[in-house]
Short mmCIF file of C-alpha atoms in Angstrom, two decimals:
data_model
loop_
_atom_site.label_atom_id
_atom_site.label_comp_id
_atom_site.label_asym_id
_atom_site.label_seq_id
_atom_site.Cartn_x
_atom_site.Cartn_y
_atom_site.Cartn_z
CA MET U 1 84.91 73.94 108.93
CA LEU U 2 82.24 71.46 107.65
CA LYS U 3 83.51 71.24 105.01
CA LYS U 4 86.93 69.40 106.32
CA ILE U 5 85.12 66.86 107.89
CA MET U 6 83.19 66.18 104.74
CA VAL U 7 86.90 65.52 103.94
CA PHE U 8 88.02 63.03 106.34
CA ILE U 9 84.77 61.33 106.15
CA SER U 10 85.45 60.53 102.41
CA ALA U 11 88.67 59.61 102.13
CA VAL U 12 88.25 57.68 105.94
CA VAL U 13 86.36 55.29 103.71
CA PHE U 14 87.84 55.29 100.60
CA ILE U 15 91.65 54.69 103.02
CA ILE U 16 89.24 51.24 104.48
CA SER U 17 88.36 49.64 101.08
CA SER U 18 91.70 50.04 99.24
CA ASN U 19 94.89 49.45 98.72
CA GLY U 20 98.29 51.79 98.14
CA THR U 21 100.78 52.14 95.51
CA ASN U 22 103.74 53.82 94.39
CA VAL U 23 103.04 57.25 91.82
CA ASN U 24 105.74 58.42 89.74
CA TYR U 25 105.54 61.71 88.27
CA THR U 26 107.60 64.82 86.31
CA ALA U 27 109.09 67.13 88.87
CA SER U 28 109.97 70.45 88.74
CA ALA U 29 110.98 72.12 85.37
CA ALA U 30 110.37 75.71 85.23
CA ASP U 31 111.06 76.21 89.00
CA LYS U 32 114.55 75.85 88.08
CA LEU U 33 114.50 78.97 85.27
CA SER U 34 115.89 81.95 86.05
CA GLU U 35 113.57 84.76 85.38
CA VAL U 36 112.73 87.42 82.21
CA VAL U 37 112.41 90.81 82.87
CA PHE U 38 112.54 93.34 80.49
CA GLU U 39 114.05 96.20 81.42
CA ASN U 40 112.23 100.03 80.54
CA PHE U 41 109.40 97.80 79.79
CA ASP U 42 106.57 101.00 77.78
CA THR U 43 104.34 101.59 80.12
CA SER U 44 101.75 102.27 77.13
CA ILE U 45 101.75 98.73 76.42
CA ASN U 46 99.46 96.28 77.55
CA GLY U 47 99.83 98.45 80.74
CA GLY U 48 103.05 97.75 81.58
CA GLU U 49 103.01 93.69 81.75
CA PRO U 50 105.07 92.63 79.01
CA ILE U 51 102.48 90.16 76.53
CA LYS U 52 102.43 86.53 77.93
CA GLY U 53 100.53 84.75 75.27
CA VAL U 54 99.74 81.89 73.87
CA ASP U 55 97.28 80.82 70.54
CA ILE U 56 94.34 78.29 71.41
CA SER U 57 91.90 78.81 68.10
CA SER U 58 91.42 75.15 68.20
CA VAL U 59 89.71 75.20 71.99
CA ILE U 60 86.83 75.46 71.25
CA ALA U 61 85.91 72.31 68.89
CA ILE U 62 88.65 70.28 70.45
CA GLU U 63 86.22 70.24 73.48
CA LYS U 64 83.24 69.93 71.45
CA ALA U 65 85.47 66.37 70.65
CA GLY U 66 85.72 65.40 74.38
CA VAL U 67 88.77 66.72 75.61
CA GLU U 68 88.89 68.15 79.04
CA PHE U 69 91.74 70.71 80.75
CA TYR U 70 92.45 70.00 84.29
CA ASN U 71 94.00 71.89 87.42
CA GLU U 72 97.65 71.04 88.97
CA ARG U 73 95.21 69.08 91.69
CA GLY U 74 93.43 67.22 89.24
CA ASP U 75 90.99 69.01 89.15
CA GLU U 76 88.39 69.83 86.11
CA GLU U 77 88.62 73.71 85.07
CA ASP U 78 87.62 75.89 82.11
CA ILE U 79 91.81 76.53 80.21
CA PHE U 80 90.76 79.48 80.23
CA ALA U 81 90.91 79.93 84.53
CA ILE U 82 93.95 77.29 84.05
CA LEU U 83 95.91 80.14 81.77
CA SER U 84 94.87 83.48 83.55
CA ARG U 85 96.23 82.09 87.16
CA LYS U 86 99.56 80.82 85.39
CA GLY U 87 100.96 84.27 84.27
CA VAL U 88 98.80 84.51 80.43
CA ASN U 89 97.51 87.16 79.77
CA TYR U 90 96.58 87.31 75.58
CA ILE U 91 95.12 85.18 73.85
CA ARG U 92 96.05 84.74 70.54
CA VAL U 93 93.49 83.66 67.78
CA ARG U 94 93.00 83.34 63.81
CA VAL U 95 89.88 84.13 62.17
CA TRP U 96 88.91 82.70 58.63
CA ASN U 97 86.53 84.22 56.19
CA GLU U 98 84.32 80.94 55.21
CA PRO U 99 85.96 77.27 56.42
CA TYR U 100 83.43 75.80 54.69
CA ASP U 101 82.68 73.86 52.10
CA ASN U 102 79.31 73.68 49.80
CA ASN U 103 77.52 71.73 51.59
CA GLY U 104 78.30 73.62 55.30
CA ASN U 105 80.48 70.64 56.56
CA THR U 106 84.19 71.70 57.87
CA TYR U 107 87.50 71.91 57.04
CA GLY U 108 88.40 71.44 60.29
CA GLY U 109 92.16 72.86 62.16
CA GLY U 110 89.25 74.85 64.76
CA ASN U 111 86.20 75.78 62.54
CA ASN U 112 87.73 78.89 63.39
CA ASP U 113 85.44 81.34 61.39
CA LEU U 114 84.23 84.89 62.92
CA TYR U 115 81.90 83.64 65.62
CA VAL U 116 84.58 81.28 67.22
CA ALA U 117 86.21 83.39 67.78
CA ALA U 118 84.32 86.06 69.25
CA GLU U 119 83.27 83.15 71.71
CA ILE U 120 86.98 82.68 72.44
CA GLY U 121 87.34 86.73 72.67
CA LYS U 122 84.02 86.46 75.12
CA ARG U 123 85.61 84.04 77.55
CA ALA U 124 88.74 85.38 77.64
CA ALA U 125 87.42 88.40 79.19
CA LYS U 126 86.13 86.87 81.78
CA TYR U 127 89.64 86.35 82.66
CA GLY U 128 91.20 89.80 81.85
CA MET U 129 92.28 88.49 78.86
CA LYS U 130 93.37 90.01 76.10
CA LEU U 131 92.50 89.01 72.67
CA LEU U 132 94.97 89.19 69.34
CA VAL U 133 92.49 88.78 66.47
CA ASP U 134 95.55 87.20 63.98
CA ILE U 135 92.93 87.94 60.87
CA GLN U 136 94.21 85.64 57.74
CA TYR U 137 92.17 86.43 54.74
CA SER U 138 91.90 83.53 54.23
CA ASP U 139 88.66 80.01 54.02
CA PHE U 140 91.73 77.65 55.63
CA TRP U 141 95.48 77.66 57.10
CA ALA U 142 97.55 81.11 55.85
CA ASP U 143 100.84 80.51 55.65
CA PRO U 144 103.84 81.57 53.25
CA ALA U 145 103.05 78.60 51.49
CA LYS U 146 99.79 79.47 50.89
CA GLN U 147 97.41 83.02 51.25
CA THR U 148 94.71 81.86 49.04
CA ARG U 149 92.01 83.76 48.87
CA PRO U 150 88.35 83.66 49.89
CA LYS U 151 86.45 81.34 47.84
CA TYR U 152 83.94 84.60 47.24
CA TRP U 153 86.83 87.33 47.57
CA GLN U 154 88.91 85.14 44.00
CA PRO U 155 87.15 86.98 41.13
CA HIS U 156 87.65 90.78 42.95
CA ASP U 157 89.97 93.12 41.47
CA HIS U 158 93.06 94.94 43.20
CA GLU U 159 90.98 98.02 44.14
CA LYS U 160 87.34 95.34 45.23
CA LEU U 161 89.56 93.67 47.19
CA LYS U 162 91.01 96.66 49.40
CA THR U 163 87.45 97.49 49.97
CA GLU U 164 86.18 94.02 50.75
CA ILE U 165 89.02 93.87 52.95
CA TYR U 166 88.29 96.92 55.19
CA ARG U 167 84.41 95.27 54.99
CA TYR U 168 85.48 92.41 56.72
CA THR U 169 88.02 93.71 59.52
CA THR U 170 85.57 95.49 60.13
CA TRP U 171 83.03 93.13 60.80
CA VAL U 172 85.36 90.76 62.59
CA LEU U 173 86.19 94.05 64.84
CA GLU U 174 82.33 94.86 65.86
CA THR U 175 81.40 91.23 66.31
CA ILE U 176 84.09 90.30 68.51
CA THR U 177 83.90 93.34 70.64
CA GLU U 178 79.93 92.69 71.13
CA ALA U 179 80.29 89.30 71.99
CA GLY U 180 82.64 90.47 74.60
CA GLY U 181 85.82 89.74 73.59
CA ASP U 182 88.62 92.71 74.73
CA ILE U 183 90.89 92.83 71.59
CA GLY U 184 93.74 94.59 72.35
CA MET U 185 96.05 93.48 68.41
CA VAL U 186 94.90 92.94 65.05
CA GLN U 187 97.64 91.08 62.24
CA VAL U 188 96.72 92.26 58.83
CA GLY U 189 97.41 88.65 58.14
CA ASN U 190 99.33 85.87 58.91
CA GLU U 191 102.53 85.02 57.67
CA THR U 192 102.45 87.42 55.41
CA ASN U 193 106.05 86.33 53.45
CA CYS U 194 105.73 89.01 50.25
CA PHE U 195 102.53 87.00 50.07
CA PHE U 196 98.86 88.44 50.72
CA CYS U 197 95.89 87.32 50.06
CA GLY U 198 97.22 85.25 47.07
CA GLU U 199 98.89 88.68 46.01
CA LYS U 200 102.90 87.75 45.17
CA ASP U 201 103.96 91.92 45.21
CA MET U 202 104.97 93.13 48.09
CA TYR U 203 104.11 97.05 46.83
CA LYS U 204 100.21 95.75 46.36
CA ILE U 205 100.35 94.04 49.09
CA CYS U 206 101.31 96.46 51.29
CA ASP U 207 98.85 98.36 49.58
CA LEU U 208 96.08 94.88 50.14
CA PHE U 209 97.20 95.89 53.88
CA SER U 210 97.03 99.39 54.59
CA SER U 211 93.15 98.61 54.18
CA GLY U 212 93.23 96.28 56.47
CA ASN U 213 94.93 98.57 58.96
CA LYS U 214 92.74 101.77 57.88
CA ALA U 215 89.35 100.11 59.26
CA ILE U 216 91.10 99.11 62.97
CA ARG U 217 92.14 102.77 62.62
CA ASP U 218 88.77 103.81 62.01
CA PHE U 219 87.56 101.26 64.24
CA ASN U 220 89.16 102.37 67.53
CA LYS U 221 93.33 103.97 67.29
CA ASN U 222 94.04 101.86 71.20
CA ILE U 223 94.19 98.70 69.47
CA LEU U 224 97.93 98.40 68.06
CA ILE U 225 98.28 96.63 64.05
CA ALA U 226 100.50 93.72 63.80
CA HIS U 227 101.95 92.81 60.65
CA HIS U 228 103.24 88.99 60.58
CA PHE U 229 106.27 87.20 58.91
CA ALA U 230 107.91 83.63 59.26
CA ASP U 231 111.83 83.47 59.50
CA PRO U 232 113.41 85.78 61.21
CA SER U 233 116.60 83.75 59.61
CA SER U 234 116.06 83.73 56.46
CA GLY U 235 117.54 87.58 55.82
CA HIS U 236 114.50 88.74 54.15
CA PHE U 237 112.80 90.29 57.37
CA ASP U 238 114.62 94.38 57.04
CA TRP U 239 113.18 94.24 53.51
CA TYR U 240 109.58 93.22 54.42
CA ALA U 241 110.24 96.30 56.72
CA LYS U 242 111.88 99.00 54.16
CA VAL U 243 108.98 98.03 51.27
CA MET U 244 106.26 98.94 54.08
CA ALA U 245 108.14 101.32 54.82
CA GLU U 246 108.50 102.80 52.26
CA CYS U 247 104.94 102.58 51.48
CA ASN U 248 104.27 104.51 54.34
CA LEU U 249 102.15 102.73 56.31
CA ASP U 250 100.77 102.58 58.94
CA TYR U 251 101.28 99.84 62.25
CA ASP U 252 102.80 99.45 65.20
CA ILE U 253 104.36 95.92 65.83
CA PHE U 254 106.52 93.56 63.38
CA ALA U 255 105.74 90.92 64.43
CA ALA U 256 107.72 86.32 63.51
CA SER U 257 106.82 83.57 63.39
CA TYR U 258 110.00 81.56 65.34
CA TYR U 259 110.73 77.99 66.18
CA SER U 260 113.97 77.29 67.62
CA TYR U 261 114.54 73.83 64.47
CA TRP U 262 113.70 75.27 61.90
CA HIS U 263 114.53 79.46 62.54
CA GLY U 264 118.30 79.38 64.03
CA THR U 265 119.82 80.66 67.12
CA THR U 266 117.72 83.14 69.80
CA ASP U 267 121.07 85.56 69.27
CA ASN U 268 119.38 86.01 64.87
CA LEU U 269 116.15 87.13 66.78
CA THR U 270 117.23 88.91 68.89
CA ALA U 271 120.10 91.11 66.02
CA VAL U 272 116.46 90.41 63.39
CA LEU U 273 113.76 91.91 65.43
CA LYS U 274 116.45 94.22 67.19
CA GLY U 275 117.33 95.98 63.51
CA ILE U 276 113.81 96.49 62.71
CA ALA U 277 113.14 97.84 66.16
CA ASP U 278 116.04 100.51 65.85
CA LYS U 279 116.23 101.08 61.82
CA TYR U 280 112.36 101.79 61.41
CA ASN U 281 111.09 102.31 65.76
CA LYS U 282 108.79 99.29 65.03
CA TYR U 283 107.28 97.73 68.30
CA VAL U 284 108.19 93.73 67.86
CA MET U 285 107.62 90.44 69.40
CA VAL U 286 107.50 86.43 68.86
CA ALA U 287 103.94 85.63 67.12
CA GLU U 288 104.18 81.68 67.16
CA THR U 289 106.85 79.53 69.60
CA ALA U 290 107.03 76.34 70.33
CA TYR U 291 109.03 72.65 71.63
CA PRO U 292 108.16 69.05 71.41
CA TYR U 293 108.64 68.05 75.39
CA THR U 294 107.82 64.14 73.83
CA SER U 295 108.42 62.34 70.92
CA GLU U 296 105.20 59.62 71.99
CA ASP U 297 101.63 60.67 69.94
CA GLY U 298 99.47 61.73 71.94
CA ASP U 299 96.17 60.98 68.97
CA THR U 300 97.82 58.76 66.63
CA PHE U 301 98.22 60.76 63.63
CA GLY U 302 101.78 61.93 64.37
CA ASN U 303 103.78 64.98 65.17
CA ALA U 304 105.72 67.44 63.12
CA VAL U 305 108.55 67.06 64.97
CA SER U 306 110.33 64.76 67.79
CA GLN U 307 113.22 63.16 67.50
CA TYR U 308 113.06 61.07 64.92
CA SER U 309 112.07 64.14 62.94
CA GLU U 310 114.70 65.64 59.99
CA ASN U 311 116.09 68.65 58.75
CA VAL U 312 115.66 70.11 61.93
CA GLU U 313 117.94 71.30 65.14
CA LEU U 314 117.07 70.45 67.98
CA ARG U 315 119.29 72.57 69.84
CA TYR U 316 117.19 71.63 73.68
CA PRO U 317 116.42 67.80 74.57
CA ILE U 318 112.61 66.81 73.81
CA SER U 319 112.04 67.08 77.59
CA VAL U 320 109.55 69.41 79.59
CA GLU U 321 111.94 70.49 81.06
CA GLY U 322 113.58 71.52 77.64
CA GLN U 323 110.56 72.94 76.21
CA ALA U 324 110.47 75.51 79.27
CA GLN U 325 113.81 76.30 78.84
CA CYS U 326 113.14 77.07 75.18
CA LEU U 327 109.97 79.04 75.73
CA THR U 328 112.67 81.45 78.66
CA ASP U 329 115.18 81.87 75.80
CA VAL U 330 112.35 83.31 73.60
CA PHE U 331 111.54 85.64 76.21
CA GLN U 332 114.78 86.68 77.04
CA ALA U 333 115.73 87.07 73.01
CA VAL U 334 112.78 89.70 72.75
CA ALA U 335 113.21 90.68 75.91
CA ASN U 336 117.12 92.21 74.89
CA VAL U 337 115.31 93.86 71.55
CA GLY U 338 115.16 96.68 74.94
CA ASN U 339 111.85 98.85 75.32
CA LYS U 340 110.49 98.14 71.77
CA GLY U 341 110.51 93.99 72.20
CA ILE U 342 106.85 93.40 74.12
CA GLY U 343 106.61 89.97 74.58
CA VAL U 344 105.88 86.07 73.18
CA PHE U 345 102.71 84.01 72.23
CA TYR U 346 103.04 80.02 72.59
CA TRP U 347 101.44 78.66 69.36
CA GLU U 348 98.69 76.22 69.78
CA PRO U 349 99.43 74.86 73.83
CA ALA U 350 96.34 72.73 74.26
CA TRP U 351 95.79 71.23 70.77
CA LEU U 352 95.02 67.57 72.16
CA GLY U 353 92.84 64.70 70.41
CA ALA U 354 90.96 63.10 72.93
CA TYR U 355 92.37 61.27 75.33
CA ASN U 356 93.34 57.28 75.03
CA ILE U 357 91.23 56.72 71.88
CA SER U 358 91.85 54.60 68.36
CA TRP U 359 92.26 55.94 65.67
CA GLU U 360 88.78 55.32 63.86
CA GLU U 361 87.23 56.67 66.75
CA GLN U 362 90.15 60.10 67.08
CA SER U 363 89.20 60.13 62.77
CA LYS U 364 85.13 60.63 63.17
CA LEU U 365 85.67 63.18 66.24
CA TRP U 366 87.76 65.24 63.29
CA LYS U 367 85.80 64.41 60.77
CA GLN U 368 82.68 65.98 62.88
CA TYR U 369 84.12 68.77 64.89
CA GLY U 370 86.67 69.43 62.88
CA SER U 371 89.34 69.32 65.28
CA GLY U 372 92.23 69.02 63.72
CA TRP U 373 94.09 70.68 61.25
CA ALA U 374 91.75 69.71 58.63
CA THR U 375 88.79 67.32 57.07
CA ASP U 376 89.18 65.75 53.44
CA CYS U 377 86.24 68.38 52.98
CA ALA U 378 88.78 71.40 53.14
CA ALA U 379 90.45 69.16 49.62
CA GLU U 380 88.63 71.49 47.12
CA TYR U 381 89.97 74.88 48.79
CA ASP U 382 93.31 73.75 49.58
CA ALA U 383 95.56 70.61 47.61
CA SER U 384 97.64 70.12 50.26
CA VAL U 385 95.07 68.01 52.15
CA THR U 386 94.71 64.97 51.59
CA ALA U 387 92.37 63.13 54.12
CA THR U 388 90.94 64.00 56.98
CA GLY U 389 94.11 64.93 60.07
CA GLY U 390 94.23 65.47 63.29
CA SER U 391 96.99 67.69 65.17
CA ALA U 392 100.72 67.69 64.77
CA TYR U 393 101.70 69.45 67.69
CA ASP U 394 99.88 67.32 70.54
CA ASN U 395 103.92 66.70 72.09
CA GLN U 396 104.62 70.61 71.81
CA ALA U 397 101.62 71.01 73.91
CA LEU U 398 102.00 73.05 77.42
CA PHE U 399 99.66 70.62 78.46
CA ASP U 400 99.51 66.14 78.63
CA PHE U 401 97.89 64.48 77.02
CA SER U 402 95.28 63.36 79.75
CA GLY U 403 95.31 67.16 79.81
CA ARG U 404 96.95 68.68 82.59
CA PRO U 405 98.92 71.03 82.55
CA LEU U 406 103.13 70.96 82.12
CA GLU U 407 105.44 72.71 84.52
CA SER U 408 106.63 74.47 81.64
CA LEU U 409 102.79 76.24 81.56
CA ASN U 410 105.51 78.06 84.92
CA VAL U 411 106.69 79.99 82.52
CA PHE U 412 104.71 82.48 82.07
CA SER U 413 104.28 83.54 85.47
CA ASN U 414 108.24 83.88 85.18
CA ILE U 415 107.62 86.92 82.03
CA TYR U 416 108.60 90.59 84.53
CA PRO U 417 107.49 92.98 85.79
CA HIS U 418 103.95 91.19 86.02
CA LYS U 419 101.23 94.05 86.71
CA GLU U 420 99.66 95.16 90.42
CA GLY U 421 97.34 92.63 91.57
CA PHE U 422 98.82 89.99 89.82
CA THR U 423 98.77 86.97 91.97
CA GLU U 424 101.12 83.83 90.85
CA ASP U 425 99.34 80.40 90.81
CA TYR U 426 99.14 78.74 94.42
CA PHE U 427 102.08 75.89 95.49
CA MET U 428 102.57 74.70 98.36
CA THR U 429 104.31 70.77 99.36
CA GLY U 430 102.24 69.46 101.19
CA ASP U 431 98.99 71.53 101.62
CA VAL U 432 97.43 68.84 99.86
CA TYR U 433 93.75 70.34 100.63
CA SER U 434 95.24 74.07 99.94
CA ASP U 435 93.93 76.20 102.81
CA GLY U 436 98.04 77.12 103.93
CA ILE U 437 97.95 74.78 106.60
CA ILE U 438 100.23 71.28 106.92
CA ASP U 439 98.00 68.53 109.16
CA VAL U 440 96.15 65.57 109.35
CA PHE U 441 93.53 66.48 106.85
CA ASP U 442 96.76 66.63 103.96
CA MET U 443 97.25 63.27 105.38
CA ILE U 444 94.21 61.89 104.82
CA LEU U 445 94.15 63.56 101.38
CA LEU U 446 97.48 62.69 100.16
CA ARG U 447 96.62 58.62 102.15
CA LYS U 448 94.01 59.05 98.97
CA ALA U 449 96.22 60.69 96.25
CA ILE U 450 98.55 57.33 96.41
CA ILE U 451 95.60 55.12 96.75
CA GLU U 452 94.11 56.59 93.34
CA LYS U 453 97.80 57.08 91.25
CA LYS U 454 97.24 60.71 91.24
CA LYS U 455 100.61 62.99 89.44
CA ASP U 456 100.26 65.40 92.01
CA VAL U 457 103.09 67.80 92.76
CA PHE U 458 101.41 69.02 96.27
CA CYS U 459 102.07 65.08 97.58
CA ASP U 460 105.65 64.56 97.57
CA ILE U 461 107.07 65.05 100.39
CA ASN U 462 110.05 64.33 100.12
CA SER U 463 110.91 65.33 96.64
CA ASP U 464 111.83 62.52 95.61
CA GLY U 465 110.08 62.65 91.65
CA ASP U 466 108.20 58.93 94.00
CA ILE U 467 104.13 59.70 95.20
CA SER U 468 104.68 57.01 97.85
CA ILE U 469 104.51 56.08 101.40
CA ALA U 470 107.40 57.17 102.24
CA ASP U 471 105.82 60.54 101.10
CA LEU U 472 102.73 60.13 104.22
CA VAL U 473 105.35 58.85 106.82
CA ALA U 474 107.16 61.68 106.26
CA MET U 475 103.93 63.96 106.17
CA GLU U 476 103.32 61.74 109.75
CA LYS U 477 106.41 63.20 111.11
CA TYR U 478 106.59 66.32 109.96
CA ILE U 479 102.81 67.22 111.60
CA HIS U 480 104.17 65.39 114.98
CA GLY U 481 107.14 68.03 114.65
CA LYS U 482 109.63 65.35 114.25
CA GLU U 483 110.76 66.62 111.18
CA ASP U 484 110.64 69.28 108.79
CA PHE U 485 110.83 68.35 105.29
CA LYS U 486 111.45 71.12 102.19
CA ILE U 487 108.64 73.08 101.82
CA VAL U 488 108.02 74.51 98.64
CA LYS U 489 105.45 77.85 98.25
CA ARG U 490 104.42 80.66 95.31
CA GLY U 491 101.32 82.10 95.59
CA ASN U 492 98.80 82.51 97.82
CA PRO U 493 96.56 79.98 99.46
CA PRO U 494 92.42 80.16 97.93
CA LYS U 495 90.26 81.50 100.00
CA LYS U 496 88.20 78.29 101.22
#
């Protein structure tokens, strides 16, 4: 009660000295979506709950560059706490061997060396989230177009390279575990489409894979091993799985990168993954996906995909609703595989730039903290780098440019079954104070929110997408029993 009295006093003081105004916000998108149910989900995987993951590898670097995250109430909060409360149960993190030049200058892309990965793993574990360690066996980005060996491995022959892969994999697992990370899964390579650590012979690649896989099994037999390939529409996935079977490769999960604007339909995604699950008896999942919610640019660097892009197929509207529907459909596509479909990871849903600053200011931060996709120092290692740059995926994030969660982030809480004890993020229209009661204290805070122009979904009492004096009038009538309004409620109110 003392806290409520203090809220009352501070809000009254604020109201006396302020004038009202209207605030627009985006109405709920994810609440309108269908639930996705993974039928007969294998209880040996993730405690019986589908993997609902995000890759936030850039998070340490962008926080150092000044990016902040806020909950739906507008309060600054640890992004790991926000994600956990929204239903995310797995964090994916990339690991590069030595993402620095000889003078110690960062290559950028989040500075994702082993120690950054360990810090992310520790923070994830604090909120009960497991870790997928994406070991890329490179000093910088590894993808279908480039799989450059780490600088110090480049002279090695095949056998020496196998030895180094085993040793490095072991070191990664030991370091992250000792730091407090809860490793549930390891990727041996990233988007290894017949290309890995400089090798292009798939049979030799499998031999290299086997060295990393053995290190994982030797360390902890309960950790799942994944191999990762991009683009299920390529027609090559079955061949990759066939060669791995011929080589008797010991692994658990065949993982895909699937971006709907590049990689075909979700029906094809299901068909391809189900073919591998049925034929080779492997679990399958999507290790990367994303979709834009806006064509605007938040960090002055430009966007990888927007309404202006060529050679893309935009299967959904570029909006929060379209983004939420895309993510829901990807989950549904994996669920449709059957009991070998285990989940989805969203790629870099929080890779933002510092909010509302100039290109010159952003560029200094990218170079100092490695918070953009690359710095010019990476050009010595990666020929595709021509200059320092930022995030081309901030318009595909699940947070807006100021760090507030979009409604599309609620998709994760719509994926079932839930583990016992899961509690959805609390929400009740009109309960601005978040104590489970709508009373005069909520009126005071609503008035304050209108004056401060806060975009708070708790405050749209009449559900018209506009926060204004009309909401205040509707709440007053409700409190005095003169009028009802539609109360949307989920989760349990936090303890005060």
